[in-house]
Short mmCIF file of C-alpha atoms and ligand atoms in Angstrom, two decimals:
data_model
loop_
_atom_site.label_atom_id
_atom_site.label_comp_id
_atom_site.label_asym_id
_atom_site.label_seq_id
_atom_site.Cartn_x
_atom_site.Cartn_y
_atom_site.Cartn_z
CA MET X 6 -5.19 -14.93 -17.29
CA PRO X 7 -3.16 -17.48 -16.20
CA HIS X 8 -5.08 -19.92 -13.60
CA THR X 9 -5.24 -19.87 -10.17
CA ARG X 10 -1.84 -23.12 -9.72
CA THR X 11 0.35 -21.31 -12.13
CA SER X 12 -0.30 -18.00 -9.92
CA LEU X 13 -0.04 -20.41 -6.15
CA HIS X 14 3.39 -21.77 -7.90
CA ALA X 15 4.78 -17.88 -8.83
CA ARG X 16 4.02 -17.12 -5.29
CA TYR X 17 4.52 -20.00 -3.27
CA GLY X 18 7.40 -22.25 -5.33
CA ALA X 19 7.12 -26.28 -4.98
CA ALA X 20 5.48 -25.84 -1.64
CA ALA X 21 1.97 -24.18 -3.67
CA LYS X 22 1.47 -27.77 -4.61
CA ASP X 23 0.06 -28.66 -0.48
CA LEU X 24 -2.03 -25.55 -1.06
CA PRO X 25 -5.56 -26.49 -1.32
CA VAL X 26 -7.10 -23.04 -3.11
CA PRO X 27 -9.66 -23.46 -5.28
CA GLU X 28 -10.30 -22.34 -8.34
CA ASN X 29 -12.25 -19.53 -8.82
CA THR X 30 -11.95 -16.09 -10.55
CA VAL X 31 -11.34 -14.03 -7.38
CA LEU X 32 -9.26 -15.70 -6.38
CA GLU X 33 -7.19 -16.41 -9.72
CA HIS X 34 -7.17 -12.01 -9.72
CA LEU X 35 -6.46 -11.53 -6.04
CA LEU X 36 -3.51 -14.27 -6.37
CA SER X 37 -2.49 -12.67 -9.38
CA HIS X 38 -1.00 -9.08 -8.21
CA ARG X 39 1.46 -8.08 -8.31
CA SER X 40 2.87 -3.69 -9.08
CA VAL X 41 3.46 -1.74 -11.20
CA ARG X 42 6.31 0.37 -12.29
CA ASN X 43 6.29 0.90 -15.89
CA PHE X 44 3.24 2.98 -16.87
CA LEU X 45 2.74 3.92 -20.90
CA PRO X 46 1.39 7.58 -20.73
CA ASP X 47 -2.11 7.51 -22.17
CA ALA X 48 -4.55 8.58 -20.45
CA LEU X 49 -7.10 6.24 -18.25
CA PRO X 50 -10.81 5.77 -19.43
CA GLY X 51 -13.40 8.32 -17.85
CA PRO X 52 -15.27 5.93 -15.51
CA THR X 53 -12.18 5.20 -14.03
CA LEU X 54 -12.21 7.50 -11.31
CA PRO X 55 -15.02 6.94 -10.40
CA THR X 56 -15.39 2.80 -10.03
CA LEU X 57 -11.78 3.14 -8.36
CA VAL X 58 -13.36 5.36 -5.59
CA ALA X 59 -16.90 3.08 -5.49
CA ALA X 60 -15.13 -0.20 -4.69
CA ALA X 61 -13.12 2.39 -2.87
CA GLN X 62 -15.79 3.14 -0.38
CA SER X 63 -17.61 -0.44 -0.46
CA ALA X 64 -14.58 -1.79 1.60
CA ALA X 65 -15.68 -1.98 5.91
CA SER X 66 -15.02 1.03 7.74
CA SER X 67 -14.06 0.67 11.33
CA SER X 68 -18.10 2.10 12.96
CA ASN X 69 -18.91 2.77 9.07
CA LEU X 70 -16.80 6.76 10.70
CA GLN X 71 -15.33 7.15 7.09
CA THR X 72 -12.42 8.31 8.47
CA TRP X 73 -10.58 8.53 4.73
CA SER X 74 -10.09 10.26 1.54
CA VAL X 75 -8.80 10.75 -1.34
CA VAL X 76 -7.11 13.43 -3.86
CA ALA X 77 -6.59 12.36 -7.19
CA VAL X 78 -3.54 13.81 -8.82
CA GLN X 79 -3.64 14.01 -12.63
CA SER X 80 -1.34 17.13 -13.00
CA GLN X 81 1.74 16.79 -14.67
CA ALA X 82 2.57 19.58 -12.46
CA SER X 83 2.05 18.39 -9.22
CA ARG X 84 3.24 14.03 -10.00
CA ASP X 85 6.83 16.27 -10.73
CA ARG X 86 6.34 17.45 -7.64
CA LEU X 87 4.92 14.71 -5.46
CA ALA X 88 7.90 11.83 -7.67
CA ALA X 89 10.79 14.06 -5.84
CA LEU X 90 9.22 14.81 -2.76
CA ALA X 91 9.07 10.66 -3.20
CA GLY X 92 12.99 10.00 -3.37
CA ASN X 93 12.40 11.23 -7.38
CA GLN X 94 10.01 7.18 -8.15
CA ALA X 95 9.70 7.49 -12.23
CA HIS X 96 6.41 5.91 -12.18
CA ILE X 97 4.62 8.66 -10.66
CA ARG X 98 5.97 10.48 -13.54
CA GLN X 99 4.54 8.68 -16.02
CA ALA X 100 1.38 7.45 -15.09
CA PRO X 101 -1.73 9.41 -15.62
CA LEU X 102 -3.09 9.12 -12.19
CA LEU X 103 -2.19 9.41 -8.70
CA LEU X 104 -4.15 9.65 -5.66
CA VAL X 105 -3.65 9.94 -2.48
CA TRP X 106 -5.05 8.92 0.25
CA LEU X 107 -5.85 10.65 3.68
CA ALA X 108 -6.43 9.96 6.92
CA ASP X 109 -9.12 12.03 7.16
CA LEU X 110 -10.47 13.49 10.88
CA SER X 111 -11.69 16.83 9.75
CA ARG X 112 -15.21 15.79 8.79
CA ILE X 113 -16.34 14.35 12.16
CA ALA X 114 -14.82 17.60 13.72
CA ARG X 115 -16.46 20.31 10.76
CA ILE X 116 -19.33 17.94 12.28
CA ALA X 117 -19.18 18.73 15.33
CA GLN X 118 -18.40 22.05 15.27
CA TYR X 119 -21.15 22.87 13.32
CA LYS X 120 -23.18 19.68 15.62
CA GLN X 121 -21.75 21.84 18.82
CA GLN X 122 -21.31 18.83 20.23
CA PRO X 123 -17.85 16.62 21.78
CA ALA X 124 -16.14 14.61 19.59
CA ASP X 125 -13.77 14.23 22.97
CA GLY X 126 -12.63 11.11 21.17
CA LEU X 127 -10.60 12.24 17.59
CA PRO X 128 -6.62 13.36 20.23
CA TYR X 129 -6.08 9.34 20.66
CA LEU X 130 -3.95 7.32 18.78
CA ASP X 131 -7.18 4.51 18.01
CA THR X 132 -8.60 6.98 15.89
CA TYR X 133 -5.64 7.59 13.97
CA LEU X 134 -5.11 4.57 13.18
CA ILE X 135 -8.78 4.10 12.20
CA ALA X 136 -8.41 6.99 10.12
CA VAL X 137 -5.68 5.11 8.95
CA ILE X 138 -6.96 1.11 8.27
CA ASP X 139 -10.09 2.25 6.41
CA ALA X 140 -8.23 4.77 4.20
CA ALA X 141 -5.52 1.69 3.27
CA LEU X 142 -8.68 -0.86 3.35
CA ALA X 143 -10.86 1.63 1.49
CA ALA X 144 -7.13 2.05 -1.55
CA GLN X 145 -6.71 -1.89 -1.46
CA ASN X 146 -9.88 -2.26 -2.47
CA ALA X 147 -9.27 0.46 -5.41
CA VAL X 148 -6.32 -1.61 -6.62
CA VAL X 149 -7.83 -4.89 -7.19
CA ALA X 150 -10.90 -3.00 -8.98
CA ALA X 151 -7.97 -1.23 -11.01
CA GLU X 152 -7.14 -4.88 -11.36
CA ALA X 153 -10.04 -6.05 -12.85
CA LEU X 154 -9.84 -3.69 -15.58
CA GLY X 155 -7.33 -4.63 -17.23
CA LEU X 156 -5.01 -1.36 -15.06
CA GLY X 157 -1.88 -1.99 -12.97
CA THR X 158 -0.95 0.20 -9.79
CA VAL X 159 1.96 0.50 -7.20
CA TYR X 160 1.39 1.64 -3.46
CA ILE X 161 3.72 4.88 -2.78
CA GLY X 162 4.88 4.85 0.99
CA ALA X 163 7.26 7.37 0.02
CA LEU X 164 5.13 10.05 0.08
CA ARG X 165 5.73 9.99 4.18
CA ASN X 166 9.85 11.26 4.01
CA GLN X 167 8.21 14.63 2.63
CA PRO X 168 4.85 14.94 4.64
CA GLU X 169 4.65 18.01 4.97
CA ALA X 170 5.49 19.39 2.06
CA VAL X 171 2.91 16.55 0.36
CA ALA X 172 0.10 18.07 2.42
CA GLU X 173 0.99 21.67 0.42
CA VAL X 174 1.04 20.33 -2.53
CA VAL X 175 -1.94 18.94 -1.98
CA GLY X 176 -3.94 20.84 -0.27
CA THR X 177 -4.78 19.14 3.09
CA PRO X 178 -5.70 21.11 6.55
CA GLN X 179 -5.17 20.20 10.57
CA GLY X 180 -6.63 16.66 11.08
CA VAL X 181 -5.41 15.20 7.47
CA PHE X 182 -2.69 13.66 7.09
CA PRO X 183 -1.60 11.77 3.84
CA VAL X 184 -0.45 8.32 4.76
CA PHE X 185 0.13 6.62 1.31
CA GLY X 186 -0.21 6.96 -2.57
CA LEU X 187 -0.91 4.21 -5.28
CA VAL X 188 -0.56 5.36 -9.18
CA VAL X 189 -3.10 3.95 -11.28
CA GLY X 190 -2.04 3.65 -15.11
CA HIS X 191 -1.78 1.22 -18.21
CA PRO X 192 1.06 -1.04 -17.94
CA ASP X 193 3.69 -1.25 -19.58
CA PRO X 194 3.39 -4.48 -21.76
CA ALA X 195 7.01 -4.07 -22.91
CA HIS X 196 8.07 -4.46 -19.13
CA PRO X 197 5.36 -6.96 -17.34
CA ALA X 198 5.53 -7.13 -14.34
CA ALA X 199 6.12 -10.24 -12.68
CA ILE X 200 4.30 -12.22 -8.92
CA LYS X 201 6.40 -11.50 -6.59
CA PRO X 202 6.85 -14.71 -4.74
CA ARG X 203 5.80 -14.77 -0.41
CA LEU X 204 6.71 -16.67 3.00
CA PRO X 205 5.62 -19.32 3.20
CA GLN X 206 2.29 -19.82 4.59
CA THR X 207 4.13 -21.80 7.17
CA THR X 208 5.70 -19.47 8.22
CA VAL X 209 3.44 -16.69 8.81
CA LEU X 210 0.20 -19.09 10.05
CA HIS X 211 -0.27 -19.78 13.69
CA HIS X 212 -2.87 -21.98 14.86
CA GLU X 213 -4.92 -20.98 18.00
CA ARG X 214 -2.05 -18.97 19.55
CA TYR X 215 1.89 -17.82 18.27
CA THR X 216 5.06 -20.23 18.67
CA ALA X 217 8.08 -18.90 17.58
CA PRO X 218 9.17 -20.71 14.91
CA ASP X 219 12.56 -23.53 15.95
CA SER X 220 13.59 -23.26 12.04
CA LEU X 221 13.61 -19.70 11.05
CA ASP X 222 16.20 -20.05 10.09
CA ALA X 223 15.96 -22.10 7.76
CA GLU X 224 12.60 -20.86 5.99
CA ILE X 225 14.26 -17.32 5.94
CA GLY X 226 17.04 -19.15 4.06
CA ASP X 227 14.85 -21.09 1.22
CA TYR X 228 12.14 -17.71 0.52
CA ASP X 229 16.05 -15.99 0.23
CA ALA X 230 16.58 -17.86 -2.35
CA GLN X 231 13.62 -17.98 -3.88
CA LEU X 232 13.55 -14.26 -4.15
CA SER X 233 17.35 -14.46 -5.61
CA GLY X 234 15.58 -16.17 -7.89
CA PHE X 235 13.06 -14.26 -8.58
CA GLN X 236 15.16 -10.38 -8.38
CA ALA X 237 17.83 -13.18 -11.07
CA SER X 238 14.81 -13.28 -14.00
CA GLU X 239 13.32 -9.72 -12.86
CA GLY X 240 17.48 -8.82 -13.92
CA LEU X 241 17.53 -7.27 -10.24
CA PRO X 242 20.13 -7.47 -7.85
CA GLN X 243 20.07 -10.62 -6.05
CA VAL X 244 20.04 -10.16 -2.93
CA GLY X 245 17.48 -12.60 -1.22
CA TRP X 246 15.78 -11.17 1.12
CA SER X 247 16.79 -10.63 3.81
CA ASN X 248 19.33 -8.54 3.83
CA VAL X 249 17.02 -5.30 1.64
CA VAL X 250 14.79 -6.11 5.13
CA LEU X 251 17.53 -5.32 7.64
CA GLU X 252 18.68 -2.90 5.43
CA ARG X 253 15.37 -0.85 5.48
CA LEU X 254 15.17 -0.73 8.89
CA ARG X 255 18.79 -0.84 9.19
CA ASN X 256 17.91 3.06 11.28
CA ALA X 257 17.12 6.17 11.52
CA GLU X 258 18.12 6.99 8.77
CA SER X 259 16.79 4.32 6.59
CA LEU X 260 14.06 5.22 6.99
CA LYS X 261 13.69 7.66 3.85
CA GLY X 262 13.00 10.50 6.80
CA ARG X 263 9.65 8.95 8.17
CA HIS X 264 11.88 8.48 11.79
CA ARG X 265 10.69 12.25 11.91
CA LEU X 266 5.87 10.99 11.39
CA VAL X 267 4.64 11.81 15.43
CA GLU X 268 6.12 15.19 15.72
CA ALA X 269 4.80 15.70 11.18
CA LEU X 270 1.81 14.34 12.84
CA HIS X 271 1.35 16.00 15.84
CA GLY X 272 1.97 19.43 12.99
CA ALA X 273 -1.01 17.90 11.09
CA GLY X 274 -2.94 18.03 13.68
CA PHE X 275 -2.56 14.75 15.60
CA PRO X 276 -2.02 14.31 19.13
CA LEU X 277 -2.01 10.67 19.35
CA ARG X 278 -2.78 10.72 22.79
C1 FMN N 319 1.74 1.49 2.60
C2 FMN N 319 3.21 1.17 0.86
C3 FMN N 319 3.65 1.23 0.10
C4 FMN N 319 4.02 0.71 -0.24
N1 FMN N 319 5.51 2.09 -1.39
C5 FMN N 319 6.36 1.31 -2.31
C6 FMN N 319 7.25 2.97 -3.27
O1 FMN N 319 7.36 4.15 -2.05
N2 FMN N 319 7.14 2.40 -3.62
C7 FMN N 319 7.22 1.30 -5.07
O2 FMN N 319 8.34 0.69 -5.88
N3 FMN N 319 6.85 0.20 -4.08
C8 FMN N 319 6.08 0.31 -2.84
N4 FMN N 319 5.12 -0.53 -2.61
C9 FMN N 319 4.55 -1.98 -3.13
C10 FMN N 319 5.91 -2.88 -2.11
O3 FMN N 319 7.10 -2.54 -2.83
C11 FMN N 319 4.93 -3.82 -2.89
O4 FMN N 319 3.53 -4.30 -3.13
C12 FMN N 319 6.49 -5.64 -2.01
O5 FMN N 319 7.30 -5.70 -2.40
C13 FMN N 319 5.31 -6.48 -3.02
O6 FMN N 319 5.21 -6.17 -3.72
P1 FMN N 319 4.01 -6.96 -5.49
O7 FMN N 319 2.87 -5.59 -4.55
O8 FMN N 319 4.30 -6.35 -6.26
O9 FMN N 319 3.76 -9.06 -4.60
C14 FMN N 319 4.26 -0.14 -1.19
C15 FMN N 319 3.07 -1.30 -0.97
C16 FMN N 319 3.11 -1.01 -0.06
C17 FMN N 319 1.91 -2.38 0.86
#
């Protein structure tokens, strides 16, 4: 495993030398994260799923409401179908496990029902947000755990491109919404993933109050150059970062179906009041 300084350098380039991050195995583990998109078809060891779920359930949860659930999709037929729904992402077909993380308010609705008590806070936007935040924190703990086991992961936001069809595949009822997927598998050593650089800390970190930067264009220009270097080393088109970001959010069509998420949420029993 590389040292913290090596990972920091991959993450921040020359600016890494000014960051006083101590050597520490957990930090090194976190700093060396990379999404994996090339997997071996090999099955996962038996304890993997309960281990990932234990890590996920150890994440903090808003008021301990535990408003998330997860569907472990292992069948090839379902993964093929979900891959097709998520822009034909081959890694969903390739890796043995897709975890579909759910914002799940149905459990609390059912508790209210059998206890014959109101749960009038359920239809509000904040309650949905709580469920999404809980699901994301849980999933990220699973990512860290999977990486600790030598496995690779990649999130699949594209499951929201066609949310109704995805809900059908994983059988979610009203009050449950698939928020994203997570592919888990053995990384293919023939195609190793690399640490992707991030924006400099000066761009994202504010002290006491948010301050709009004077030099955003220069900072972004530097980061574009750094990311172009990363793309070149990965054999990818050298498009930088800002062009990709703007392309991703150019118009409603660029959202690949997600522009109708509010409609899909309403249909799934989330009024978002
Ligand atoms: C919520 C979420 C959804 C994502 N959806 C996808 C996806 O559908 N397909 C994909 O290949 N990567 C997806 N990613 C991975 C990001 O592209 C990746 O994290 C980002 O480029 C940074 O790279 P890194 O994870 O290797 O550091 C997603 C990441 C997150 C957090």
